[in-house]
CSV table of C-alpha atoms in Angstrom, one decimal:
chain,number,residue,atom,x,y,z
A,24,UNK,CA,0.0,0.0,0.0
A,25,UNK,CA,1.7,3.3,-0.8
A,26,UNK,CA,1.6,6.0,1.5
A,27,UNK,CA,-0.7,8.0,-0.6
A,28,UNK,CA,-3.3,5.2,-0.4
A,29,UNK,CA,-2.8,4.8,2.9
A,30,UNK,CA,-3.3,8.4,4.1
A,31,UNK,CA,-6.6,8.5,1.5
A,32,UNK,CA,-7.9,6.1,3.6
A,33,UNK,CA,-7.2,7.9,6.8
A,34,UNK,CA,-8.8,10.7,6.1
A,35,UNK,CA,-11.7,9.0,4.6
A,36,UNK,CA,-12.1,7.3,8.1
A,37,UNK,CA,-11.6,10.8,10.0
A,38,UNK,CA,-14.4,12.8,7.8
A,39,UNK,CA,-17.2,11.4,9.7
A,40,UNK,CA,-16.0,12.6,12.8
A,41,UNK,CA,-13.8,15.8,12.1
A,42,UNK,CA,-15.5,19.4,12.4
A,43,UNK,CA,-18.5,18.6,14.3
A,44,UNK,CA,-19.2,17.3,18.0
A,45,UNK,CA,-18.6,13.8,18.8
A,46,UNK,CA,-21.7,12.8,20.6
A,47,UNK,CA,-24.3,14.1,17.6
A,48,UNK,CA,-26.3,11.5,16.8
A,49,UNK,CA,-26.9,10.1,12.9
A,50,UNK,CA,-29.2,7.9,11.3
A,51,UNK,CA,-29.8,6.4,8.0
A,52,UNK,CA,-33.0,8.7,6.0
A,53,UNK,CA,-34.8,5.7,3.7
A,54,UNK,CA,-35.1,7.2,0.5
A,55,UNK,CA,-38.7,6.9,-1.1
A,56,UNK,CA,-40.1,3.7,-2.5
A,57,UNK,CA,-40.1,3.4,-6.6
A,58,UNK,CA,-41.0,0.9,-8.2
A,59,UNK,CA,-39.3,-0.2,-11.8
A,60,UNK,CA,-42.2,-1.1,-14.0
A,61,UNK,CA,-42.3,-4.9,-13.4
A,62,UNK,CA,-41.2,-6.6,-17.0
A,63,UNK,CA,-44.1,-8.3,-18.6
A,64,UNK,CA,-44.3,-11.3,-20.6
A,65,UNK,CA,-45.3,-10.9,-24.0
A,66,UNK,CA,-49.0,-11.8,-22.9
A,67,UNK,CA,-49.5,-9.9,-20.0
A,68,UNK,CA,-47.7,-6.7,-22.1
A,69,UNK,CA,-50.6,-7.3,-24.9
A,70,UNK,CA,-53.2,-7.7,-22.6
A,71,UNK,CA,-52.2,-4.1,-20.6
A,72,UNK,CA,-52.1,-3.0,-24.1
A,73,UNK,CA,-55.7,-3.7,-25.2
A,74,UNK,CA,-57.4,-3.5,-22.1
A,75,UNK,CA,-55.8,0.4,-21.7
A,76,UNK,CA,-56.9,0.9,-26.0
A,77,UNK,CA,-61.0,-0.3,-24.5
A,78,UNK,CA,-60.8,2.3,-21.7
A,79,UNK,CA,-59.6,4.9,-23.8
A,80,UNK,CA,-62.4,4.4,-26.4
A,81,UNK,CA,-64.6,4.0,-23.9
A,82,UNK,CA,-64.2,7.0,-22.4
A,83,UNK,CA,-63.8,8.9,-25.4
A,84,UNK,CA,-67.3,7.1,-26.7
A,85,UNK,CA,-69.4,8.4,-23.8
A,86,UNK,CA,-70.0,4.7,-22.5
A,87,UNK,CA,-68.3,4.5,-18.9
A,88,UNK,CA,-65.4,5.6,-17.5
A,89,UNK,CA,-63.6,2.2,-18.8
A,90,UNK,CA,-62.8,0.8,-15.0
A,91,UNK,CA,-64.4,-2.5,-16.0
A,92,UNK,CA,-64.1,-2.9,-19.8
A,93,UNK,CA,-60.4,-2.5,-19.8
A,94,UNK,CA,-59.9,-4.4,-17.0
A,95,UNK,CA,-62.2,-7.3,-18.3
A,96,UNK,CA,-60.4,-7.6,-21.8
A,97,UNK,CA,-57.1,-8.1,-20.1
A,98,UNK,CA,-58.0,-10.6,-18.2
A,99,UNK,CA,-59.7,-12.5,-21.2
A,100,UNK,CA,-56.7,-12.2,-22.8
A,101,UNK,CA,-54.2,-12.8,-20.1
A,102,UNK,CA,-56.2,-15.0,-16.9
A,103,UNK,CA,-53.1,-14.4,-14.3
A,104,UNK,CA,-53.2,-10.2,-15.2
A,105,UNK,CA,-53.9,-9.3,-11.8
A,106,UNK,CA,-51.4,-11.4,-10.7
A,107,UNK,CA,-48.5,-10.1,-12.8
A,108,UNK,CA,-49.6,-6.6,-12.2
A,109,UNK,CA,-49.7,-6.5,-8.7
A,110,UNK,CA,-46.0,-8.0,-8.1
A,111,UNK,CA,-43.8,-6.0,-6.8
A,112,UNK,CA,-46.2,-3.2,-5.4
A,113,UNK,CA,-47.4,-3.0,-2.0
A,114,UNK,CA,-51.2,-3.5,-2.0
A,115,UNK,CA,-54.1,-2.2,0.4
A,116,UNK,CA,-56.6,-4.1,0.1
A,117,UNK,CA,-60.2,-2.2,1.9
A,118,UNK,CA,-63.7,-4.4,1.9
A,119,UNK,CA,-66.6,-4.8,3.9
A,120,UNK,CA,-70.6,-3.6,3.5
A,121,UNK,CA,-70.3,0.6,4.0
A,122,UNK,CA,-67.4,2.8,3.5
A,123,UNK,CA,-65.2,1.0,1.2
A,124,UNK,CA,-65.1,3.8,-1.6
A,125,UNK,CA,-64.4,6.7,1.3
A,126,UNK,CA,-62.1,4.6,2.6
A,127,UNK,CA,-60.4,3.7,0.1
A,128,UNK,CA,-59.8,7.0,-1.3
A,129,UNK,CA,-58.9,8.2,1.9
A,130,UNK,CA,-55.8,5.3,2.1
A,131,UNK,CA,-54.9,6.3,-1.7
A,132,UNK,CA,-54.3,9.7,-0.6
A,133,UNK,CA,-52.2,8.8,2.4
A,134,UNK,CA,-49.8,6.7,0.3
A,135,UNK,CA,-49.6,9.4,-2.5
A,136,UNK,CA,-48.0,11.5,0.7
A,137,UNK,CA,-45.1,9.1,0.4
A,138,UNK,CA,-45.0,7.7,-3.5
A,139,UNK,CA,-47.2,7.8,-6.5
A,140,UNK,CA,-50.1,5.1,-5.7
A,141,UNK,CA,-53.1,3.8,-8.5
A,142,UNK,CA,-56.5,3.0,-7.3
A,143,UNK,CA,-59.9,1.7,-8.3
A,144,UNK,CA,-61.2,5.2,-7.3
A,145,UNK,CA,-64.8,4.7,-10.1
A,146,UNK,CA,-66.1,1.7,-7.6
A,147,UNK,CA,-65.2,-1.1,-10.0
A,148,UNK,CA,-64.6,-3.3,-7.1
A,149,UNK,CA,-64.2,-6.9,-8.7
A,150,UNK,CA,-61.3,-8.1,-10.6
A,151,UNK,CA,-61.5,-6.4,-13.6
A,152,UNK,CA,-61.6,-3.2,-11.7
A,153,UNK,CA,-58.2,-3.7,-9.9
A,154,UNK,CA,-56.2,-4.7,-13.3
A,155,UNK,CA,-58.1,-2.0,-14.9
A,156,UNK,CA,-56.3,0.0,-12.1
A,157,UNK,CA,-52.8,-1.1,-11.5
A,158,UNK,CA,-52.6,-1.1,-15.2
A,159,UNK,CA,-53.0,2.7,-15.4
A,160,UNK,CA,-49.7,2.8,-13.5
A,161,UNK,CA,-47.1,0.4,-13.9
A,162,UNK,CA,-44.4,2.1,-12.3
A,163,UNK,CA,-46.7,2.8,-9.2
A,164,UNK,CA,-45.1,1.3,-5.8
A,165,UNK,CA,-48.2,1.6,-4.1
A,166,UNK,CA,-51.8,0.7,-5.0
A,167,UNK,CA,-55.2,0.9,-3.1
A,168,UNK,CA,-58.1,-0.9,-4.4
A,169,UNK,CA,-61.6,-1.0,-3.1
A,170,UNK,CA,-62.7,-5.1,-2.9
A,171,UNK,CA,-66.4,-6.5,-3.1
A,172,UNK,CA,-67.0,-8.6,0.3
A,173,UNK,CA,-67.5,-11.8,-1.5
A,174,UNK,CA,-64.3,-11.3,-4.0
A,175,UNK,CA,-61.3,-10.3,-1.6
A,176,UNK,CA,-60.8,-14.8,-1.6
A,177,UNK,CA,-60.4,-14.5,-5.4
A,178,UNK,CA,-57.9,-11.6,-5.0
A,179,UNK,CA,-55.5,-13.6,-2.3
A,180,UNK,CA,-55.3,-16.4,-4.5
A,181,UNK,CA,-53.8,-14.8,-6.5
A,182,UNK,CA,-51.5,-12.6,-4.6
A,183,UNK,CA,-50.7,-11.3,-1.1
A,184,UNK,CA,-51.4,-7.7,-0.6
A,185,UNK,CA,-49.5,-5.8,2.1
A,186,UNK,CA,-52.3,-4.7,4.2
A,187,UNK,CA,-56.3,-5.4,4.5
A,188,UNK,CA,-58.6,-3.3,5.8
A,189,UNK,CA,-62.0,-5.5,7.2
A,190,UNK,CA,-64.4,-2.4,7.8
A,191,UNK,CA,-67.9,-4.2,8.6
A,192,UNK,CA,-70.7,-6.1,7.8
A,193,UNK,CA,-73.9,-6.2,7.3
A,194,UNK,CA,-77.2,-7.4,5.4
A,195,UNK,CA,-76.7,-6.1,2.0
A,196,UNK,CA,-78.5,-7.3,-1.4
A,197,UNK,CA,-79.2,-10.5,0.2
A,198,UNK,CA,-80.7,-11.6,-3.0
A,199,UNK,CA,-77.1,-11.7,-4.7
A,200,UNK,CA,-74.3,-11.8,-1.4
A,201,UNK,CA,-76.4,-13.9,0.8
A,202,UNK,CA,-76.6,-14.0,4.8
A,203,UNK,CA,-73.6,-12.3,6.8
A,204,UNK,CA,-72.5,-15.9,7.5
A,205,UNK,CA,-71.8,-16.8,4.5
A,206,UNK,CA,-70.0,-13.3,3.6
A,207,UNK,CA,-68.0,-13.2,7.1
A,208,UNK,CA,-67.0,-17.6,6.5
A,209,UNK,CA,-65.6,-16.4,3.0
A,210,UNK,CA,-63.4,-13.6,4.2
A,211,UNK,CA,-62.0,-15.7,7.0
A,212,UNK,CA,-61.0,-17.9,4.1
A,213,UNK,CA,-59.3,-15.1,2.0
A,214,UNK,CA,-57.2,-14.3,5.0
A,215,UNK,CA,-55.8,-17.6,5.3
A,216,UNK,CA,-54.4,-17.0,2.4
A,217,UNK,CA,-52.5,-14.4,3.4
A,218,UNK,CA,-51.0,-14.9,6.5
A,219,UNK,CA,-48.3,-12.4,5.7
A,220,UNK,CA,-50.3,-9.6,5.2
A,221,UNK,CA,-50.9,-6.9,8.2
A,222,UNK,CA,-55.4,-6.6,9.0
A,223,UNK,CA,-56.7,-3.9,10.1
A,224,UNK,CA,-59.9,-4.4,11.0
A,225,UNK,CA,-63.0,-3.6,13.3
A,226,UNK,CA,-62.9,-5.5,16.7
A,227,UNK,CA,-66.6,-3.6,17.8
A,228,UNK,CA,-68.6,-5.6,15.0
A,229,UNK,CA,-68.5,-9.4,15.6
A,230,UNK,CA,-68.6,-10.8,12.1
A,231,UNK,CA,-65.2,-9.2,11.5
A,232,UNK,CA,-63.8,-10.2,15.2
A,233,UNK,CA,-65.0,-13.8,13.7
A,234,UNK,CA,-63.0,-13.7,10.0
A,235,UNK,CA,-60.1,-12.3,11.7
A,236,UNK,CA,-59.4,-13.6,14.7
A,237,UNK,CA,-57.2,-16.2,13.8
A,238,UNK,CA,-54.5,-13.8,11.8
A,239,UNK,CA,-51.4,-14.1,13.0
A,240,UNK,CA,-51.6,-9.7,12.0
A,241,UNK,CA,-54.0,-8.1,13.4
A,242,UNK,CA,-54.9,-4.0,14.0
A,243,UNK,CA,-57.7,-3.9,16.0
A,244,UNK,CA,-59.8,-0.2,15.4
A,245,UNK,CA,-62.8,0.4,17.8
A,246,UNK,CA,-65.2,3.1,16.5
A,247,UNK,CA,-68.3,1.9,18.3
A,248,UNK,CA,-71.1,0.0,16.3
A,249,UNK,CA,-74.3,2.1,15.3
A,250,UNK,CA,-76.2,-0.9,13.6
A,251,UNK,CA,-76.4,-3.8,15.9
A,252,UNK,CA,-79.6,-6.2,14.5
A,253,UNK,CA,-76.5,-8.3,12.4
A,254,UNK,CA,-74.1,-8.5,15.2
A,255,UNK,CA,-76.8,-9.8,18.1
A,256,UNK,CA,-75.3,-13.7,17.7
A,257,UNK,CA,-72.1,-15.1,17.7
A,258,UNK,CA,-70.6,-15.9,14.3
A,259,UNK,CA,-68.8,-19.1,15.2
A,260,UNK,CA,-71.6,-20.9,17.6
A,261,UNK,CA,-75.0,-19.1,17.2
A,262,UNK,CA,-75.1,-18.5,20.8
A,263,UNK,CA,-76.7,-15.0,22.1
A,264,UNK,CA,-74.0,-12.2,22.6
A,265,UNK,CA,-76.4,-9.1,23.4
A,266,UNK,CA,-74.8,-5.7,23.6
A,267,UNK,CA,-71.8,-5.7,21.3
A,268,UNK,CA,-71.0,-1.8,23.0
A,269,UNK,CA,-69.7,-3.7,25.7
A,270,UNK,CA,-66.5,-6.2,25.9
A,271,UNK,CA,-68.6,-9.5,25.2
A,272,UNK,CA,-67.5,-12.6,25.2
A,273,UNK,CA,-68.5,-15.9,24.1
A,274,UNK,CA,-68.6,-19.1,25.8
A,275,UNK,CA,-67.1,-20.3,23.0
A,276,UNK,CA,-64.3,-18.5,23.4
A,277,UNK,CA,-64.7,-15.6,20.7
A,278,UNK,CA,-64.3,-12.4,22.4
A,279,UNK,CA,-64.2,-8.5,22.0
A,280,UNK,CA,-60.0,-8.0,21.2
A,281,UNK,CA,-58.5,-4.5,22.8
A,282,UNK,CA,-58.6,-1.7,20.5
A,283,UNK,CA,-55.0,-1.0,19.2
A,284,UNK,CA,-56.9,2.5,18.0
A,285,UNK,CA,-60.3,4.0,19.3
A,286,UNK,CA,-62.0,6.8,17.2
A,287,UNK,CA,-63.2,9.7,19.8
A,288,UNK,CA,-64.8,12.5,18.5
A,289,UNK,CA,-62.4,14.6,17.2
A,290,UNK,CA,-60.1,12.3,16.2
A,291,UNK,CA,-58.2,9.0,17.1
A,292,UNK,CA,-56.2,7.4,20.5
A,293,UNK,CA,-54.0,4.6,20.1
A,294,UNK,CA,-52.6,2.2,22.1
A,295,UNK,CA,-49.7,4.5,23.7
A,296,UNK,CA,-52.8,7.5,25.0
A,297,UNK,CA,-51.8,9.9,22.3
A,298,UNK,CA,-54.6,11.4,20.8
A,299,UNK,CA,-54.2,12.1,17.0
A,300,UNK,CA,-56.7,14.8,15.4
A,301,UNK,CA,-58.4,14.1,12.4
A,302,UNK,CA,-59.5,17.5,10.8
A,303,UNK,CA,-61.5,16.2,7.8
A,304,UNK,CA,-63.6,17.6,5.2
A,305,UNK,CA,-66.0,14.9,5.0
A,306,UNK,CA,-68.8,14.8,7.6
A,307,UNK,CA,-69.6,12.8,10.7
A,308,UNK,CA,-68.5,10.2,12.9
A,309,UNK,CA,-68.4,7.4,10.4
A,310,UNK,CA,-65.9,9.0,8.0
A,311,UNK,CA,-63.8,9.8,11.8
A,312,UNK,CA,-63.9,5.8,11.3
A,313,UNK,CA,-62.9,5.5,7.8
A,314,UNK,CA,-59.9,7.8,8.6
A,315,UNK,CA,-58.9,5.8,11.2
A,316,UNK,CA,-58.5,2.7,8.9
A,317,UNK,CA,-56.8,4.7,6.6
A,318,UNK,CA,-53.9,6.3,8.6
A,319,UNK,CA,-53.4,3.0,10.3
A,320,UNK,CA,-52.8,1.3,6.8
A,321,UNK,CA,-50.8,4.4,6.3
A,322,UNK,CA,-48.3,4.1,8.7
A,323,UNK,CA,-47.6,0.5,8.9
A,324,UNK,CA,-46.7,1.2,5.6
A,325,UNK,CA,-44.1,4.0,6.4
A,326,UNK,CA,-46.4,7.6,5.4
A,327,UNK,CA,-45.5,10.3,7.6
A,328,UNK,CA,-48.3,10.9,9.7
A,329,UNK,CA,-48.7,14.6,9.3
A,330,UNK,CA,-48.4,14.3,5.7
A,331,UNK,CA,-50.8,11.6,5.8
A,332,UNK,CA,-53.7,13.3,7.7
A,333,UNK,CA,-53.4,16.7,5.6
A,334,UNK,CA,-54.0,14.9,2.6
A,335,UNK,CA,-56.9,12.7,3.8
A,336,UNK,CA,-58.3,15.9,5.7
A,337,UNK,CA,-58.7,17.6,1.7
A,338,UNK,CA,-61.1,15.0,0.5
A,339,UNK,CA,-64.3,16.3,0.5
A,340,UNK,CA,-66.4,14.1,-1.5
A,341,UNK,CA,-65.8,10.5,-2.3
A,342,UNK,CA,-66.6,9.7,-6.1
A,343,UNK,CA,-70.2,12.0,-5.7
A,344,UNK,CA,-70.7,11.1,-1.7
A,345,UNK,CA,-71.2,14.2,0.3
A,346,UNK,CA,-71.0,16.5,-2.8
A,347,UNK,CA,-73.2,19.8,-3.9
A,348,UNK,CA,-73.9,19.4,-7.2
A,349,UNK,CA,-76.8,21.4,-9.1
A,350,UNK,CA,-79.7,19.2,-10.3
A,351,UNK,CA,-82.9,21.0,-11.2
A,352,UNK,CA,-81.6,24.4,-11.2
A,353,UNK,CA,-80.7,24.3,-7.4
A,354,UNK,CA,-77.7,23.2,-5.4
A,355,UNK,CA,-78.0,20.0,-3.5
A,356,UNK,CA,-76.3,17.8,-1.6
A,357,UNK,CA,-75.8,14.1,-2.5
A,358,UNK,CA,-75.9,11.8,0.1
A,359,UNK,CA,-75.5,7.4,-0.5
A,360,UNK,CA,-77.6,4.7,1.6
A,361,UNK,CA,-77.4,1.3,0.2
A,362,UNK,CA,-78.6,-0.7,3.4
A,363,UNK,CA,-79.9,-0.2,6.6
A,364,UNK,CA,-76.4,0.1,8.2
A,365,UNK,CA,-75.7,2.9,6.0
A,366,UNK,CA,-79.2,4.7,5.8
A,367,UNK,CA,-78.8,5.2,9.7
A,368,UNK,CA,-75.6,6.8,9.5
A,369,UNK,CA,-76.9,8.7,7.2
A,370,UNK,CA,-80.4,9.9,8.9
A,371,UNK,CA,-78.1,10.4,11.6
A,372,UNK,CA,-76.0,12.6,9.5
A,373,UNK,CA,-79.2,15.0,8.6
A,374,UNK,CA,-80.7,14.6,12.2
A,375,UNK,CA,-81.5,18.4,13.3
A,376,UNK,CA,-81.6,20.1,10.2
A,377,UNK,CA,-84.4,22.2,9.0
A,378,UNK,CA,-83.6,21.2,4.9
A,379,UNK,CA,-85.9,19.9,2.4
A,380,UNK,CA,-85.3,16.2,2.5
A,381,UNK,CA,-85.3,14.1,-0.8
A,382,UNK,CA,-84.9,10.2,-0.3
A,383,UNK,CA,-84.5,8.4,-3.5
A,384,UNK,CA,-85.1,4.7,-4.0
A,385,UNK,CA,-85.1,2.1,-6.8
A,386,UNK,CA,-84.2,-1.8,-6.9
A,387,UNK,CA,-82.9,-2.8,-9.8
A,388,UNK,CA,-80.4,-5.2,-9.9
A,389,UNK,CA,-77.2,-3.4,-8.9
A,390,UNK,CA,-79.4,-2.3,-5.8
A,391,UNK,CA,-80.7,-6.2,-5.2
A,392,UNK,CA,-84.4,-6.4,-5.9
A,393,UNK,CA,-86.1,-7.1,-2.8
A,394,UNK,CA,-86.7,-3.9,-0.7
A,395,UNK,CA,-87.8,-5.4,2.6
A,396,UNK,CA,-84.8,-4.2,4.4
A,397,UNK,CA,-86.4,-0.6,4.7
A,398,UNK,CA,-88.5,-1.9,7.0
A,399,UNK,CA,-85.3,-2.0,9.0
A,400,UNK,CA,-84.4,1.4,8.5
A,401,UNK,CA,-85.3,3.8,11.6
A,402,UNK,CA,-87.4,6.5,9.8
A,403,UNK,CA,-89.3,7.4,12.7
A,404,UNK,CA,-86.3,10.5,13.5
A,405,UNK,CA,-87.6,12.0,10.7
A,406,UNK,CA,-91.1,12.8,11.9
A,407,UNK,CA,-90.3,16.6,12.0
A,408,UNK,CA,-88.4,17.0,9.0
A,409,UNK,CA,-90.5,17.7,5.5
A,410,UNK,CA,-90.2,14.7,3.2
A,411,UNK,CA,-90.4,14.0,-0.3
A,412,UNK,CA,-89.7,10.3,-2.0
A,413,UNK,CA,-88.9,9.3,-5.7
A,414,UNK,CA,-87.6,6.8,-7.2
A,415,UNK,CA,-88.6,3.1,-9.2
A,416,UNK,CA,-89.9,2.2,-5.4
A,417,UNK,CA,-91.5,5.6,-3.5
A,418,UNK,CA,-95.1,4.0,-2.8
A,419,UNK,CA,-92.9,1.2,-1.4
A,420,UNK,CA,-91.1,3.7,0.9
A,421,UNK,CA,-93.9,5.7,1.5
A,422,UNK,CA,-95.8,3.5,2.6
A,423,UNK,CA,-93.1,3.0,5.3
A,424,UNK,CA,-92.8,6.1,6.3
A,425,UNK,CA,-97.0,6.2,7.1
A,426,UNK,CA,-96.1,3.7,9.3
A,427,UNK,CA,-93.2,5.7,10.9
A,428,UNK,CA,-95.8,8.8,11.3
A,429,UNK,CA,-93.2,10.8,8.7
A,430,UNK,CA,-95.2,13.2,6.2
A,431,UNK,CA,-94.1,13.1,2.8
A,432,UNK,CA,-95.2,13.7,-0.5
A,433,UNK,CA,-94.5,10.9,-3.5
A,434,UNK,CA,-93.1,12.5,-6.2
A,435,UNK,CA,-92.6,11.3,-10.2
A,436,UNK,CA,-88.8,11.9,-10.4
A,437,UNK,CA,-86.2,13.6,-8.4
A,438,UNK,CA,-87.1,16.8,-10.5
A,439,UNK,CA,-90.2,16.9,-9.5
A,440,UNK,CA,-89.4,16.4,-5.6
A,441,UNK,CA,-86.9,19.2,-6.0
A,442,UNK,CA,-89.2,21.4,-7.7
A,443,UNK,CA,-91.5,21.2,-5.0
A,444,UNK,CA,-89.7,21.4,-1.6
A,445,UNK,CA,-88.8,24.5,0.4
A,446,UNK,CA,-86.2,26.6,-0.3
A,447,UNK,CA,-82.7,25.8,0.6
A,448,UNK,CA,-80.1,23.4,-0.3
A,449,UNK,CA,-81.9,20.3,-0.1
A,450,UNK,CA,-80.0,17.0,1.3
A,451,UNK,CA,-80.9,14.0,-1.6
A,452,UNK,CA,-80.3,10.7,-0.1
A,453,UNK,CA,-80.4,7.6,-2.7
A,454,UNK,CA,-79.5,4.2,-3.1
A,455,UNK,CA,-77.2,3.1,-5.5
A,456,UNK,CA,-78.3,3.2,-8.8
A,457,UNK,CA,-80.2,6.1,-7.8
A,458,UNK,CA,-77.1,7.7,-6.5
A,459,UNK,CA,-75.2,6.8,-9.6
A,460,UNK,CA,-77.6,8.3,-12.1
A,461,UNK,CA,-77.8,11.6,-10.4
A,462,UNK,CA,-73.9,11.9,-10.0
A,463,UNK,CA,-73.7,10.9,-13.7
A,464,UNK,CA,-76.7,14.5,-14.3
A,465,UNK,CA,-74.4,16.6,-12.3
A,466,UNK,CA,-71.4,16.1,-14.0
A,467,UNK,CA,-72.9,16.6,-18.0
């Protein structure tokens, strides 16, 4: 070694120490993920290819906003697409009956803090949706996608996503998903397929306590359970649990976990007693919940937690939900109840107001056909509040609200129910298709 090498290498070993005080402390910054696009075979390249040529045309033809067409030509062409798309990206995976799209949303933001992230943000929620979305991005690191209850099986077959977010459950289209058993049984399933990925999931509803349990990862968020009439029985044995607001237990040995976070009403506690404040743009308790979920996935997955919250707290309207829009010459405000879970968070939403009401319901098949289920639905806080109803099913809902003592007046469309309440900005809530077509009428 010659002297000149030997005195480079000297002072190469001094620099970190030299010129500054000897007890500062350092520490290795990771730099941000990024993500090389993933090379393709030669089908999976052709399939991305056609499937992103159908979107395109069909957005440029007027016919949809190609989350489901593109997505469904790829995988005709290329069955493992979903597969080869996702590898290599860290994946959030967020299902259960009410909140997925907010939530969702809400955990796409968060990651976009960190890294770009690609997400199923229309509500195409089956396959086809999520290579429809991951093929938008290729490069993407991160990727959020919105999973129908009785599909999230079909997704871990096929690959592991990083984290899962198990929301809630209840009766919903039971004409086409069936009883809560059956959903809750088939997402146990999907997370045995996944033991590696980290659950997040709500340890107040019992169904979900029941499909996760047994994960060897488990986040347990407690945000208190509004609609009880599904949760009443245990999942695993049948046998009477009562009051889920309080720490039940089962005598067959299914219990209430401890919260890791609890949603208070202003923001969220974990585990440690520090309180974290959710300052959001979206209303009421229930989207408090839904941001919950959503930082947790966050930070497990390495989002800076002020970065995280700012951009979750900008979102103030989730594909239509909670949005003003003008429909009829007026400004309104859109509103989505799809089940009685969800129409009581959302009475509960408008409880106190002095605003014309619209409700707005049809039952076609995206809605399930049979509308029993608003038999359910606690109308009877409405009894001071002016009413009107539209919709393929209004004598069916009026009829219910006779029964709840509520006034209203049927009306022939949405139009003419606007046309003829008060004055004001009028709160419209609709099921789903009902919801979707007015969205669609804002947005021409």
């Amino acid at each position: 070694m010659t002297d000149t090498t030997r005195d480079s290498r000297e002072a190469a070993e001094r620099a970190p120490t030299e010129g500054r005080p000897t007890d500062q402390s350092w520490r290795v910054v990771p730099a941000l993920p990024t993500r090389k696009a993933h090379r393709q075979d030669l089908r999976t390249a052709i399939a991305v290819d056609l499937g992103r040529l159908a979107a395109s045309m069909s957005r440029r033809l007027g016919m949809g906003s190609g989350g489901m067409i593109g997505g469904r030509l790829a995988l005709s062409v290329q069955p493992r697409a979903l597969r080869r798309l996702a590898t290599g990206r860290r994946v959030v995976m967020v299902t259960g009956t009410n909140g997925k799209t907010t939530t969702t949303q809400m955990v796409a933001e968060a990651l976009r803090s960190q890294a770009p992230a690609v997400s199923n943000g229309t509500g195409a929620n089956m396959l086809d949706g999520h290579v429809a979305a991951l093929m938008t991005r290729p490069d993407a690191p991160f990727a959020a996608l919105e999973v129908d209850e009785l599909h999230l099986a079909q997704v871990t077959e096929q690959f592991e996503p990083a984290v899962i977010l198990l929301l809630n459950l209840s009766r919903d289209q039971l004409d086409r998903v069936g009883e809560i058993r059956t959903v809750a049984a088939s997402l146990r399933r999907a997370l045995a397929q996944a033991p590696g990925a980290q659950v997040i999931a709500n340890r107040d509803d019992p169904n979900i306590v029941f499909a996760a349990a047994d994960h060897p990862a488990v986040t347990w968020i407690s945000g208190g359970v509004r609609w009880k009439d599904d949760a009443l029985n245990c999942p695993n044995c049948g046998a009477f649990i009562g009051d889920t607001a309080r720490d039940w237990r089962c005598a067959c040995g299914l219990a209430r976990p401890a919260a890791d976070w609890t949603v208070s009403g202003t923001g969220a506690v974990s585990a440690d007693g520090s309180h974290h404040e959710l300052a959001l743009s979206l209303p009421g308790h229930v989207n408090r919940v839904n941001a919950t979920f959503a930082l947790a996935a966050a930070l497990h997955l390495g989002c800076d937690e002020d970065a995280s919250l700012a951009r979750i707290g900008r979102i103030s309207e989730a594909a239509g939900r909670y949005q003003t829009v003008r429909l009829a010459g007026r400004d309104v405000r859109l509103l989505l109840a799809k089940n009685p879970a969800s129409w009581l968070e959302m009475l509960d939403l408008v409880d106190g107001g002095d605003e014309p009401l619209v409700l707005v319901v049809n039952s076609r098949e995206a809605d399930g056909h049979d509308v029993s289920w608003l038999w359910d639905v606690d109308f009877e806080v409405l009894r001071d509040r002016p009413v009107r109803v539209a919709g393929d099913r209004a004598l069916d809902l009026a009829v219910r609200l006779r029964y709840a003592e509520v006034p209203c007046a049927v009306s022939s469309d949405v139009d003419d129910a606007l046309a003829g309440s008060a004055t004001g900005v009028p709160d419209v809530i609709a099921n789903y298709t009902a919801f979707r077509d007015l969205v669609t009428r804002s947005r021409r």
